[in-house]
Amino acid sequence: MTLVNETTHIQVPKNPKKRGGRSVLSRGVEALLTNRVVLLAVLIVVVLVVMTILDSAGQLSGAYNADYLASSLISAVPLAMLGMAQLLVILSGKGGIDLSVGSIVSLTGILFGFAYGPGGWDFVPALILAVVAGGVFGAVNGVLIAYIGFPPLIATLATYYAYRSLALVISNQKPVSSESIQNFYSAAQSVEIPVIGATIPLIPLGIFTFLIPTIIVVWIVLNKTTFGRRLYAIGTNDVAAQWSGINVRPNRMAVYAISGVISGLVSVVTVAQFASARPDAGTSGNGMALPAITIAVLGGVAITGGIGRVSGIVLATLLIVWLNAGILLALPGNDGSQFQLLALGLVLVFASLLNGLTKRKYGGI
């Protein structure tokens, strides 16, 4: 005869920290990987802490303090703005990318320089000229890609060479300068914020006059307009978007035109920073396009399209700028510049691997 123990058994989990078969650590890792904004914020804190420790240990050639970090934000203005441009074109899907943004910056900068300098135009008309010209150059990319069917990589690589050549030919390979352009350097200087400015470091003026307005406009376009919703839709599946009534071609062309408009604004920023209109402003060295693409990928933009946020671009820019600023202090001279490129490459590989891992494991970024 078998005796049955009728006592009710209450199973106690071996690990009280586990819920639903997954540990708190596993849930934390998932939250960190699937929320790019949180991950970037953590990485920024890590960079700041490591560099501060190196500074305290006397391993840096200069002080890695709030004043230095604030002054380094001057390089964040063009990078973040072009990162926004890449966000828009990559979101549109079909291999969206814009390699020509640096050349558009150079060419529209030369046009702005001739108009505002030797041409004697007022600032506003010269600014409008740069923006409109940038939009036209970007629209050429859009027509080639959306209507003729060129792959974005090939189309924007071709216009990269074409616009770069035009900038050099028009300027006779010399910077355009005048007294008015040299005085325009004041637009790139750091200023004290009213009311609270005495308690915080000086901030580059371009943050307020160009970067923040661009961030706000792009955020509104993506999150509060029908065009933004269409952009996410065609980036995710343009066939499904077409069947749902969205006219894909003009929307896809429009994002390249907007990318050109942003590049035109960046050209004005670079003229102020250099106090001259340089024909190689956006293409010298490694150019502006590759860092902008790196920032977009690091910021969580899916290279396949349809996924990406403005906040990711902003935080990715801060991470890159403050990491580069620390490398320059740790490795003064030319070595620092070379290691910045190494760091940029490693960051791009890390971001790409992370995007792929996150998509496979959790189905998103």
mmCIF file of C-alpha atoms in Angstrom:
data_model
loop_
_atom_site.group_PDB
_atom_site.id
_atom_site.type_symbol
_atom_site.label_atom_id
_atom_site.label_comp_id
_atom_site.label_asym_id
_atom_site.label_seq_id
_atom_site.Cartn_x
_atom_site.Cartn_y
_atom_site.Cartn_z
ATOM 1 C CA MET A 1 0.000 0.000 0.000
ATOM 2 C CA THR A 2 1.336 3.325 -0.990
ATOM 3 C CA LEU A 3 1.135 6.227 1.393
ATOM 4 C CA VAL A 4 0.440 9.541 -0.196
ATOM 5 C CA ASN A 5 1.648 12.688 1.521
ATOM 6 C CA GLU A 6 -1.218 15.107 1.194
ATOM 7 C CA THR A 7 0.772 18.039 2.536
ATOM 8 C CA THR A 8 0.681 20.959 0.107
ATOM 9 C CA HIS A 9 4.089 21.575 -1.380
ATOM 10 C CA ILE A 10 5.179 25.156 -1.943
ATOM 11 C CA GLN A 11 8.114 25.272 -4.293
ATOM 12 C CA VAL A 12 10.707 27.822 -3.312
ATOM 13 C CA PRO A 13 12.842 29.092 -6.227
ATOM 14 C CA LYS A 14 16.482 28.163 -5.936
ATOM 15 C CA ASN A 15 17.404 31.732 -6.858
ATOM 16 C CA PRO A 16 14.978 34.302 -5.459
ATOM 17 C CA LYS A 17 16.404 36.916 -7.863
ATOM 18 C CA LYS A 18 15.027 35.012 -10.870
ATOM 19 C CA ARG A 19 11.597 35.842 -12.219
ATOM 20 C CA GLY A 20 9.938 34.037 -15.091
ATOM 21 C CA GLY A 21 13.026 31.871 -15.579
ATOM 22 C CA ARG A 22 15.322 34.855 -16.081
ATOM 23 C CA SER A 23 17.628 36.529 -13.610
ATOM 24 C CA VAL A 24 17.683 40.199 -12.764
ATOM 25 C CA LEU A 25 21.107 40.400 -14.400
ATOM 26 C CA SER A 26 19.708 38.962 -17.647
ATOM 27 C CA ARG A 27 16.873 41.453 -17.622
ATOM 28 C CA GLY A 28 19.312 44.264 -16.926
ATOM 29 C CA VAL A 29 21.549 43.243 -19.836
ATOM 30 C CA GLU A 30 18.532 43.096 -22.152
ATOM 31 C CA ALA A 31 17.380 46.529 -21.048
ATOM 32 C CA LEU A 32 20.872 47.915 -21.577
ATOM 33 C CA LEU A 33 21.261 46.417 -25.063
ATOM 34 C CA THR A 34 17.789 47.196 -26.319
ATOM 35 C CA ASN A 35 17.761 50.772 -25.069
ATOM 36 C CA ARG A 36 20.567 52.495 -26.970
ATOM 37 C CA VAL A 37 20.065 55.776 -25.119
ATOM 38 C CA VAL A 38 20.748 54.091 -21.773
ATOM 39 C CA LEU A 39 23.772 52.249 -23.164
ATOM 40 C CA LEU A 40 25.271 55.445 -24.598
ATOM 41 C CA ALA A 41 24.683 57.299 -21.335
ATOM 42 C CA VAL A 42 26.528 54.529 -19.486
ATOM 43 C CA LEU A 43 29.415 54.614 -21.979
ATOM 44 C CA ILE A 44 29.697 58.411 -21.645
ATOM 45 C CA VAL A 45 29.935 58.059 -17.869
ATOM 46 C CA VAL A 46 32.607 55.368 -18.298
ATOM 47 C CA VAL A 47 34.672 57.619 -20.588
ATOM 48 C CA LEU A 48 34.366 60.573 -18.207
ATOM 49 C CA VAL A 49 35.329 58.463 -15.180
ATOM 50 C CA VAL A 50 38.318 56.813 -16.887
ATOM 51 C CA MET A 51 39.667 60.096 -18.226
ATOM 52 C CA THR A 52 39.176 61.810 -14.864
ATOM 53 C CA ILE A 53 41.115 59.021 -13.146
ATOM 54 C CA LEU A 54 43.929 59.347 -15.701
ATOM 55 C CA ASP A 55 43.898 63.122 -15.144
ATOM 56 C CA SER A 56 44.128 62.672 -11.358
ATOM 57 C CA ALA A 57 47.021 60.239 -11.850
ATOM 58 C CA GLY A 58 48.889 62.815 -13.935
ATOM 59 C CA GLN A 59 48.720 60.713 -17.109
ATOM 60 C CA LEU A 60 47.182 63.459 -19.275
ATOM 61 C CA SER A 61 48.982 66.448 -20.779
ATOM 62 C CA GLY A 62 46.175 68.819 -19.727
ATOM 63 C CA ALA A 63 43.203 69.113 -17.444
ATOM 64 C CA TYR A 64 40.205 66.966 -18.425
ATOM 65 C CA ASN A 65 37.713 69.228 -16.682
ATOM 66 C CA ALA A 66 34.352 70.886 -17.366
ATOM 67 C CA ASP A 67 35.928 73.844 -19.211
ATOM 68 C CA TYR A 68 37.804 71.496 -21.551
ATOM 69 C CA LEU A 69 34.722 69.363 -22.200
ATOM 70 C CA ALA A 70 32.605 72.445 -22.909
ATOM 71 C CA SER A 71 35.154 73.896 -25.351
ATOM 72 C CA SER A 72 35.406 70.540 -27.173
ATOM 73 C CA LEU A 73 31.702 70.787 -27.986
ATOM 74 C CA ILE A 74 32.595 73.102 -30.873
ATOM 75 C CA SER A 75 33.442 70.002 -32.925
ATOM 76 C CA ALA A 76 30.129 68.418 -31.897
ATOM 77 C CA VAL A 77 28.102 70.994 -33.849
ATOM 78 C CA PRO A 78 28.895 69.843 -37.439
ATOM 79 C CA LEU A 79 29.189 66.167 -36.411
ATOM 80 C CA ALA A 80 25.778 66.009 -34.737
ATOM 81 C CA MET A 81 24.091 67.960 -37.553
ATOM 82 C CA LEU A 82 25.494 65.638 -40.218
ATOM 83 C CA GLY A 83 24.605 62.694 -37.959
ATOM 84 C CA MET A 84 20.998 63.932 -38.193
ATOM 85 C CA ALA A 85 21.309 63.985 -41.977
ATOM 86 C CA GLN A 86 22.547 60.385 -41.969
ATOM 87 C CA LEU A 87 19.759 59.409 -39.580
ATOM 88 C CA LEU A 88 17.166 60.580 -42.102
ATOM 89 C CA VAL A 89 18.660 58.925 -45.190
ATOM 90 C CA ILE A 90 19.456 55.638 -43.427
ATOM 91 C CA LEU A 91 15.942 55.542 -41.961
ATOM 92 C CA SER A 92 14.543 55.670 -45.509
ATOM 93 C CA GLY A 93 15.878 52.150 -46.122
ATOM 94 C CA LYS A 94 17.010 50.460 -49.348
ATOM 95 C CA GLY A 95 20.651 50.850 -48.266
ATOM 96 C CA GLY A 96 20.178 54.553 -47.634
ATOM 97 C CA ILE A 97 23.424 56.435 -47.016
ATOM 98 C CA ASP A 98 24.865 59.806 -48.043
ATOM 99 C CA LEU A 99 28.594 59.871 -48.726
ATOM 100 C CA SER A 100 28.374 63.288 -50.373
ATOM 101 C CA VAL A 101 27.569 65.393 -47.288
ATOM 102 C CA GLY A 102 31.204 66.463 -46.862
ATOM 103 C CA SER A 103 31.465 67.575 -50.487
ATOM 104 C CA ILE A 104 28.167 69.461 -50.207
ATOM 105 C CA VAL A 105 29.571 71.209 -47.121
ATOM 106 C CA SER A 106 32.659 72.242 -49.121
ATOM 107 C CA LEU A 107 30.747 73.391 -52.211
ATOM 108 C CA THR A 108 27.983 75.287 -50.438
ATOM 109 C CA GLY A 109 30.602 76.803 -48.135
ATOM 110 C CA ILE A 110 32.409 78.216 -51.168
ATOM 111 C CA LEU A 111 29.124 79.629 -52.537
ATOM 112 C CA PHE A 112 28.347 81.163 -49.134
ATOM 113 C CA GLY A 113 31.884 82.560 -48.932
ATOM 114 C CA PHE A 114 31.703 84.229 -52.349
ATOM 115 C CA ALA A 115 28.290 85.704 -51.572
ATOM 116 C CA TYR A 116 28.980 86.879 -48.008
ATOM 117 C CA GLY A 117 32.577 87.922 -48.679
ATOM 118 C CA PRO A 118 33.556 89.332 -52.108
ATOM 119 C CA GLY A 119 29.902 89.478 -53.216
ATOM 120 C CA GLY A 120 28.963 91.807 -50.386
ATOM 121 C CA TRP A 121 25.670 90.019 -49.621
ATOM 122 C CA ASP A 122 24.072 90.371 -46.211
ATOM 123 C CA PHE A 123 24.293 87.331 -43.935
ATOM 124 C CA VAL A 124 20.685 86.139 -44.249
ATOM 125 C CA PRO A 125 20.555 86.054 -48.080
ATOM 126 C CA ALA A 126 23.970 84.323 -48.145
ATOM 127 C CA LEU A 127 22.717 81.786 -45.593
ATOM 128 C CA ILE A 128 19.596 81.136 -47.665
ATOM 129 C CA LEU A 129 21.789 80.652 -50.753
ATOM 130 C CA ALA A 130 23.842 77.991 -48.946
ATOM 131 C CA VAL A 131 20.736 76.192 -47.680
ATOM 132 C CA VAL A 132 18.935 76.250 -51.048
ATOM 133 C CA ALA A 133 22.065 75.135 -52.909
ATOM 134 C CA GLY A 134 22.547 72.309 -50.409
ATOM 135 C CA GLY A 135 18.938 71.258 -50.929
ATOM 136 C CA VAL A 136 19.396 71.213 -54.711
ATOM 137 C CA PHE A 137 22.593 69.163 -54.462
ATOM 138 C CA GLY A 138 20.861 66.741 -52.104
ATOM 139 C CA ALA A 139 17.842 66.540 -54.420
ATOM 140 C CA VAL A 140 20.163 65.427 -57.233
ATOM 141 C CA ASN A 141 21.117 62.477 -55.024
ATOM 142 C CA GLY A 142 17.443 61.842 -54.364
ATOM 143 C CA VAL A 143 16.522 61.789 -58.058
ATOM 144 C CA LEU A 144 19.368 59.410 -58.875
ATOM 145 C CA ILE A 145 18.333 57.054 -56.077
ATOM 146 C CA ALA A 146 14.537 57.282 -55.926
ATOM 147 C CA TYR A 147 13.650 57.768 -59.597
ATOM 148 C CA ILE A 148 16.550 56.395 -61.647
ATOM 149 C CA GLY A 149 17.273 53.508 -59.294
ATOM 150 C CA PHE A 150 20.937 54.031 -58.480
ATOM 151 C CA PRO A 151 22.116 52.327 -55.280
ATOM 152 C CA PRO A 152 22.601 55.075 -52.651
ATOM 153 C CA LEU A 153 26.235 54.069 -52.108
ATOM 154 C CA ILE A 154 27.095 54.524 -55.809
ATOM 155 C CA ALA A 155 24.982 57.641 -56.370
ATOM 156 C CA THR A 156 26.343 59.562 -53.386
ATOM 157 C CA LEU A 157 29.907 58.387 -54.044
ATOM 158 C CA ALA A 158 29.629 59.793 -57.585
ATOM 159 C CA THR A 159 28.282 63.128 -56.374
ATOM 160 C CA TYR A 160 30.927 63.157 -53.630
ATOM 161 C CA TYR A 161 33.587 63.298 -56.338
ATOM 162 C CA ALA A 162 31.591 65.724 -58.512
ATOM 163 C CA TYR A 163 30.789 68.240 -55.747
ATOM 164 C CA ARG A 164 34.324 68.023 -54.331
ATOM 165 C CA SER A 165 35.761 68.765 -57.759
ATOM 166 C CA LEU A 166 33.391 71.706 -58.296
ATOM 167 C CA ALA A 167 34.372 73.231 -54.946
ATOM 168 C CA LEU A 168 38.056 73.069 -55.866
ATOM 169 C CA VAL A 169 37.546 74.394 -59.408
ATOM 170 C CA ILE A 170 35.230 77.272 -58.467
ATOM 171 C CA SER A 171 37.553 78.441 -55.688
ATOM 172 C CA ASN A 172 40.718 77.891 -57.736
ATOM 173 C CA GLN A 173 41.777 75.596 -54.867
ATOM 174 C CA LYS A 174 42.139 78.595 -52.521
ATOM 175 C CA PRO A 175 40.131 79.560 -49.437
ATOM 176 C CA VAL A 176 37.691 82.420 -49.887
ATOM 177 C CA SER A 177 38.116 85.121 -47.316
ATOM 178 C CA SER A 178 37.344 88.760 -46.666
ATOM 179 C CA GLU A 179 37.022 91.067 -43.701
ATOM 180 C CA SER A 180 33.347 90.193 -43.241
ATOM 181 C CA ILE A 181 34.122 86.458 -43.267
ATOM 182 C CA GLN A 182 36.968 86.894 -40.795
ATOM 183 C CA ASN A 183 34.658 88.857 -38.512
ATOM 184 C CA PHE A 184 32.145 85.998 -38.833
ATOM 185 C CA TYR A 185 34.515 83.966 -36.634
ATOM 186 C CA SER A 186 32.676 85.505 -33.668
ATOM 187 C CA ALA A 187 29.760 83.156 -34.492
ATOM 188 C CA ALA A 188 31.945 80.196 -33.493
ATOM 189 C CA GLN A 189 33.161 81.592 -30.175
ATOM 190 C CA SER A 190 32.019 80.404 -26.768
ATOM 191 C CA VAL A 191 29.555 82.490 -24.805
ATOM 192 C CA GLU A 192 28.205 82.724 -21.280
ATOM 193 C CA ILE A 193 24.648 81.518 -20.812
ATOM 194 C CA PRO A 194 22.394 84.199 -19.274
ATOM 195 C CA VAL A 195 21.402 83.870 -15.596
ATOM 196 C CA ILE A 196 23.302 80.631 -14.867
ATOM 197 C CA GLY A 197 26.345 81.350 -17.031
ATOM 198 C CA ALA A 198 28.586 82.397 -14.137
ATOM 199 C CA THR A 199 28.358 78.924 -12.572
ATOM 200 C CA ILE A 200 29.001 76.813 -15.684
ATOM 201 C CA PRO A 201 31.686 76.835 -18.421
ATOM 202 C CA LEU A 202 31.342 78.879 -21.597
ATOM 203 C CA ILE A 203 29.417 77.081 -24.354
ATOM 204 C CA PRO A 204 30.141 77.396 -28.128
ATOM 205 C CA LEU A 205 27.565 79.727 -29.695
ATOM 206 C CA GLY A 206 26.954 77.270 -32.561
ATOM 207 C CA ILE A 207 25.269 74.916 -30.080
ATOM 208 C CA PHE A 208 22.420 77.403 -29.664
ATOM 209 C CA THR A 209 22.276 78.971 -33.129
ATOM 210 C CA PHE A 210 22.627 75.877 -35.326
ATOM 211 C CA LEU A 211 22.708 72.549 -33.464
ATOM 212 C CA ILE A 212 19.775 72.819 -31.054
ATOM 213 C CA PRO A 213 17.381 74.258 -33.709
ATOM 214 C CA THR A 214 18.375 71.427 -36.073
ATOM 215 C CA ILE A 215 17.794 68.813 -33.360
ATOM 216 C CA ILE A 216 14.367 70.251 -32.561
ATOM 217 C CA VAL A 217 13.285 70.429 -36.206
ATOM 218 C CA VAL A 218 14.450 66.882 -37.026
ATOM 219 C CA TRP A 219 12.771 65.525 -33.877
ATOM 220 C CA ILE A 220 9.500 67.230 -34.782
ATOM 221 C CA VAL A 221 9.695 65.985 -38.382
ATOM 222 C CA LEU A 222 10.270 62.389 -37.289
ATOM 223 C CA ASN A 223 7.861 62.240 -34.357
ATOM 224 C CA LYS A 224 5.099 64.747 -35.016
ATOM 225 C CA THR A 225 4.537 64.811 -38.765
ATOM 226 C CA THR A 226 2.988 62.491 -41.323
ATOM 227 C CA PHE A 227 6.215 62.640 -43.323
ATOM 228 C CA GLY A 228 8.131 61.201 -40.349
ATOM 229 C CA ARG A 229 5.723 58.271 -40.027
ATOM 230 C CA ARG A 230 5.963 57.650 -43.750
ATOM 231 C CA LEU A 231 9.739 57.643 -43.455
ATOM 232 C CA TYR A 232 9.712 54.931 -40.778
ATOM 233 C CA ALA A 233 7.217 52.961 -42.867
ATOM 234 C CA ILE A 234 9.155 53.003 -46.141
ATOM 235 C CA GLY A 235 12.376 52.278 -44.255
ATOM 236 C CA THR A 236 10.868 49.186 -42.663
ATOM 237 C CA ASN A 237 9.210 47.810 -45.818
ATOM 238 C CA ASP A 238 8.765 50.059 -48.824
ATOM 239 C CA VAL A 239 6.619 47.494 -50.687
ATOM 240 C CA ALA A 240 4.156 47.334 -47.807
ATOM 241 C CA ALA A 241 4.293 51.128 -47.568
ATOM 242 C CA GLN A 242 3.498 51.391 -51.283
ATOM 243 C CA TRP A 243 0.517 49.034 -50.893
ATOM 244 C CA SER A 244 -0.729 51.103 -47.976
ATOM 245 C CA GLY A 245 -0.921 54.162 -50.192
ATOM 246 C CA ILE A 246 2.405 55.871 -49.516
ATOM 247 C CA ASN A 247 4.119 57.295 -52.575
ATOM 248 C CA VAL A 248 7.619 56.027 -51.813
ATOM 249 C CA ARG A 249 9.699 57.816 -54.441
ATOM 250 C CA PRO A 250 9.031 61.487 -53.554
ATOM 251 C CA ASN A 251 9.377 60.735 -49.843
ATOM 252 C CA ARG A 252 12.705 58.971 -50.384
ATOM 253 C CA MET A 253 13.948 61.795 -52.591
ATOM 254 C CA ALA A 254 12.910 64.361 -49.999
ATOM 255 C CA VAL A 255 15.169 62.902 -47.279
ATOM 256 C CA TYR A 256 18.228 63.344 -49.503
ATOM 257 C CA ALA A 257 17.175 66.939 -50.213
ATOM 258 C CA ILE A 258 16.835 67.527 -46.451
ATOM 259 C CA SER A 259 20.266 65.969 -45.945
ATOM 260 C CA GLY A 260 21.601 68.538 -48.421
ATOM 261 C CA VAL A 261 19.851 71.369 -46.586
ATOM 262 C CA ILE A 262 21.477 70.319 -43.301
ATOM 263 C CA SER A 263 24.837 70.084 -45.079
ATOM 264 C CA GLY A 264 24.316 73.647 -46.333
ATOM 265 C CA LEU A 265 23.789 74.820 -42.750
ATOM 266 C CA VAL A 266 26.927 72.954 -41.658
ATOM 267 C CA SER A 267 28.899 74.780 -44.353
ATOM 268 C CA VAL A 268 28.032 78.101 -42.698
ATOM 269 C CA VAL A 269 29.200 76.674 -39.358
ATOM 270 C CA THR A 270 32.531 75.626 -40.854
ATOM 271 C CA VAL A 271 33.062 79.040 -42.465
ATOM 272 C CA ALA A 272 32.658 80.594 -39.023
ATOM 273 C CA GLN A 273 35.003 78.050 -37.395
ATOM 274 C CA PHE A 274 37.746 78.466 -40.025
ATOM 275 C CA ALA A 275 37.156 82.226 -40.557
ATOM 276 C CA SER A 276 37.315 81.404 -44.276
ATOM 277 C CA ALA A 277 35.463 79.311 -46.854
ATOM 278 C CA ARG A 278 37.742 76.365 -47.521
ATOM 279 C CA PRO A 279 37.156 74.182 -50.596
ATOM 280 C CA ASP A 280 38.191 71.129 -48.554
ATOM 281 C CA ALA A 281 36.253 72.020 -45.390
ATOM 282 C CA GLY A 282 34.152 68.855 -45.525
ATOM 283 C CA THR A 283 36.544 66.518 -47.313
ATOM 284 C CA SER A 284 40.009 67.074 -45.845
ATOM 285 C CA GLY A 285 41.505 64.106 -44.052
ATOM 286 C CA ASN A 286 38.808 61.485 -43.637
ATOM 287 C CA GLY A 287 36.072 63.978 -44.442
ATOM 288 C CA MET A 288 32.858 64.568 -42.530
ATOM 289 C CA ALA A 289 30.733 61.782 -44.023
ATOM 290 C CA LEU A 290 32.393 58.787 -42.358
ATOM 291 C CA PRO A 291 32.325 60.215 -38.798
ATOM 292 C CA ALA A 292 28.668 61.162 -39.347
ATOM 293 C CA ILE A 293 27.815 57.624 -40.473
ATOM 294 C CA THR A 294 29.697 56.224 -37.481
ATOM 295 C CA ILE A 295 27.696 58.430 -35.144
ATOM 296 C CA ALA A 296 24.450 57.337 -36.763
ATOM 297 C CA VAL A 297 25.261 53.629 -36.417
ATOM 298 C CA LEU A 298 26.556 54.081 -32.870
ATOM 299 C CA GLY A 299 23.391 56.035 -32.075
ATOM 300 C CA GLY A 300 21.288 52.965 -32.822
ATOM 301 C CA VAL A 301 20.174 53.668 -36.383
ATOM 302 C CA ALA A 302 19.572 50.338 -38.136
ATOM 303 C CA ILE A 303 21.552 50.257 -41.372
ATOM 304 C CA THR A 304 18.633 48.353 -42.920
ATOM 305 C CA GLY A 305 16.344 51.336 -42.272
ATOM 306 C CA GLY A 306 13.201 51.975 -40.263
ATOM 307 C CA ILE A 307 14.821 52.250 -36.817
ATOM 308 C CA GLY A 308 16.556 55.245 -35.251
ATOM 309 C CA ARG A 309 16.074 58.138 -32.859
ATOM 310 C CA VAL A 310 17.364 61.698 -32.525
ATOM 311 C CA SER A 311 18.413 61.186 -28.904
ATOM 312 C CA GLY A 312 20.756 58.379 -29.957
ATOM 313 C CA ILE A 313 22.532 60.699 -32.412
ATOM 314 C CA VAL A 314 23.017 63.395 -29.756
ATOM 315 C CA LEU A 315 24.464 61.001 -27.157
ATOM 316 C CA ALA A 316 26.649 59.209 -29.718
ATOM 317 C CA THR A 317 28.111 62.586 -30.728
ATOM 318 C CA LEU A 318 28.923 63.464 -27.121
ATOM 319 C CA LEU A 319 30.570 60.059 -26.642
ATOM 320 C CA ILE A 320 32.751 60.454 -29.749
ATOM 321 C CA VAL A 321 33.687 64.094 -29.050
ATOM 322 C CA TRP A 322 34.615 63.587 -25.393
ATOM 323 C CA LEU A 323 36.449 60.331 -26.147
ATOM 324 C CA ASN A 324 38.482 62.095 -28.852
ATOM 325 C CA ALA A 325 39.168 65.014 -26.496
ATOM 326 C CA GLY A 326 40.541 62.584 -23.906
ATOM 327 C CA ILE A 327 42.707 60.781 -26.475
ATOM 328 C CA LEU A 328 44.288 64.092 -27.513
ATOM 329 C CA LEU A 329 45.316 64.733 -23.910
ATOM 330 C CA ALA A 330 46.533 61.168 -23.355
ATOM 331 C CA LEU A 331 48.518 61.099 -26.613
ATOM 332 C CA PRO A 332 49.588 64.646 -27.549
ATOM 333 C CA GLY A 333 50.670 65.502 -31.076
ATOM 334 C CA ASN A 334 50.122 63.503 -34.233
ATOM 335 C CA ASP A 335 49.836 60.209 -32.330
ATOM 336 C CA GLY A 336 46.628 61.433 -30.732
ATOM 337 C CA SER A 337 45.039 62.173 -34.115
ATOM 338 C CA GLN A 338 45.971 58.730 -35.401
ATOM 339 C CA PHE A 339 44.596 56.996 -32.314
ATOM 340 C CA GLN A 340 41.389 58.973 -32.733
ATOM 341 C CA LEU A 341 40.938 57.208 -36.074
ATOM 342 C CA LEU A 342 41.659 53.868 -34.412
ATOM 343 C CA ALA A 343 39.088 54.628 -31.744
ATOM 344 C CA LEU A 344 36.553 55.669 -34.397
ATOM 345 C CA GLY A 345 37.066 52.381 -36.253
ATOM 346 C CA LEU A 346 36.746 50.311 -33.096
ATOM 347 C CA VAL A 347 33.607 52.188 -32.096
ATOM 348 C CA LEU A 348 32.072 51.538 -35.528
ATOM 349 C CA VAL A 349 32.872 47.809 -35.315
ATOM 350 C CA PHE A 350 31.491 47.682 -31.771
ATOM 351 C CA ALA A 351 28.292 49.459 -32.801
ATOM 352 C CA SER A 352 27.757 47.224 -35.833
ATOM 353 C CA LEU A 353 28.338 44.037 -33.832
ATOM 354 C CA LEU A 354 26.050 45.299 -31.097
ATOM 355 C CA ASN A 355 23.293 46.162 -33.562
ATOM 356 C CA GLY A 356 23.512 42.680 -35.109
ATOM 357 C CA LEU A 357 23.629 40.904 -31.749
ATOM 358 C CA THR A 358 20.719 42.866 -30.377
ATOM 359 C CA LYS A 359 18.598 42.265 -33.462
ATOM 360 C CA ARG A 360 19.253 38.513 -33.440
ATOM 361 C CA LYS A 361 18.751 38.046 -29.710
ATOM 362 C CA TYR A 362 15.972 40.472 -28.910
ATOM 363 C CA GLY A 363 14.517 41.330 -32.316
ATOM 364 C CA GLY A 364 15.358 45.008 -32.257
ATOM 365 C CA ILE A 365 17.892 47.650 -31.323
#
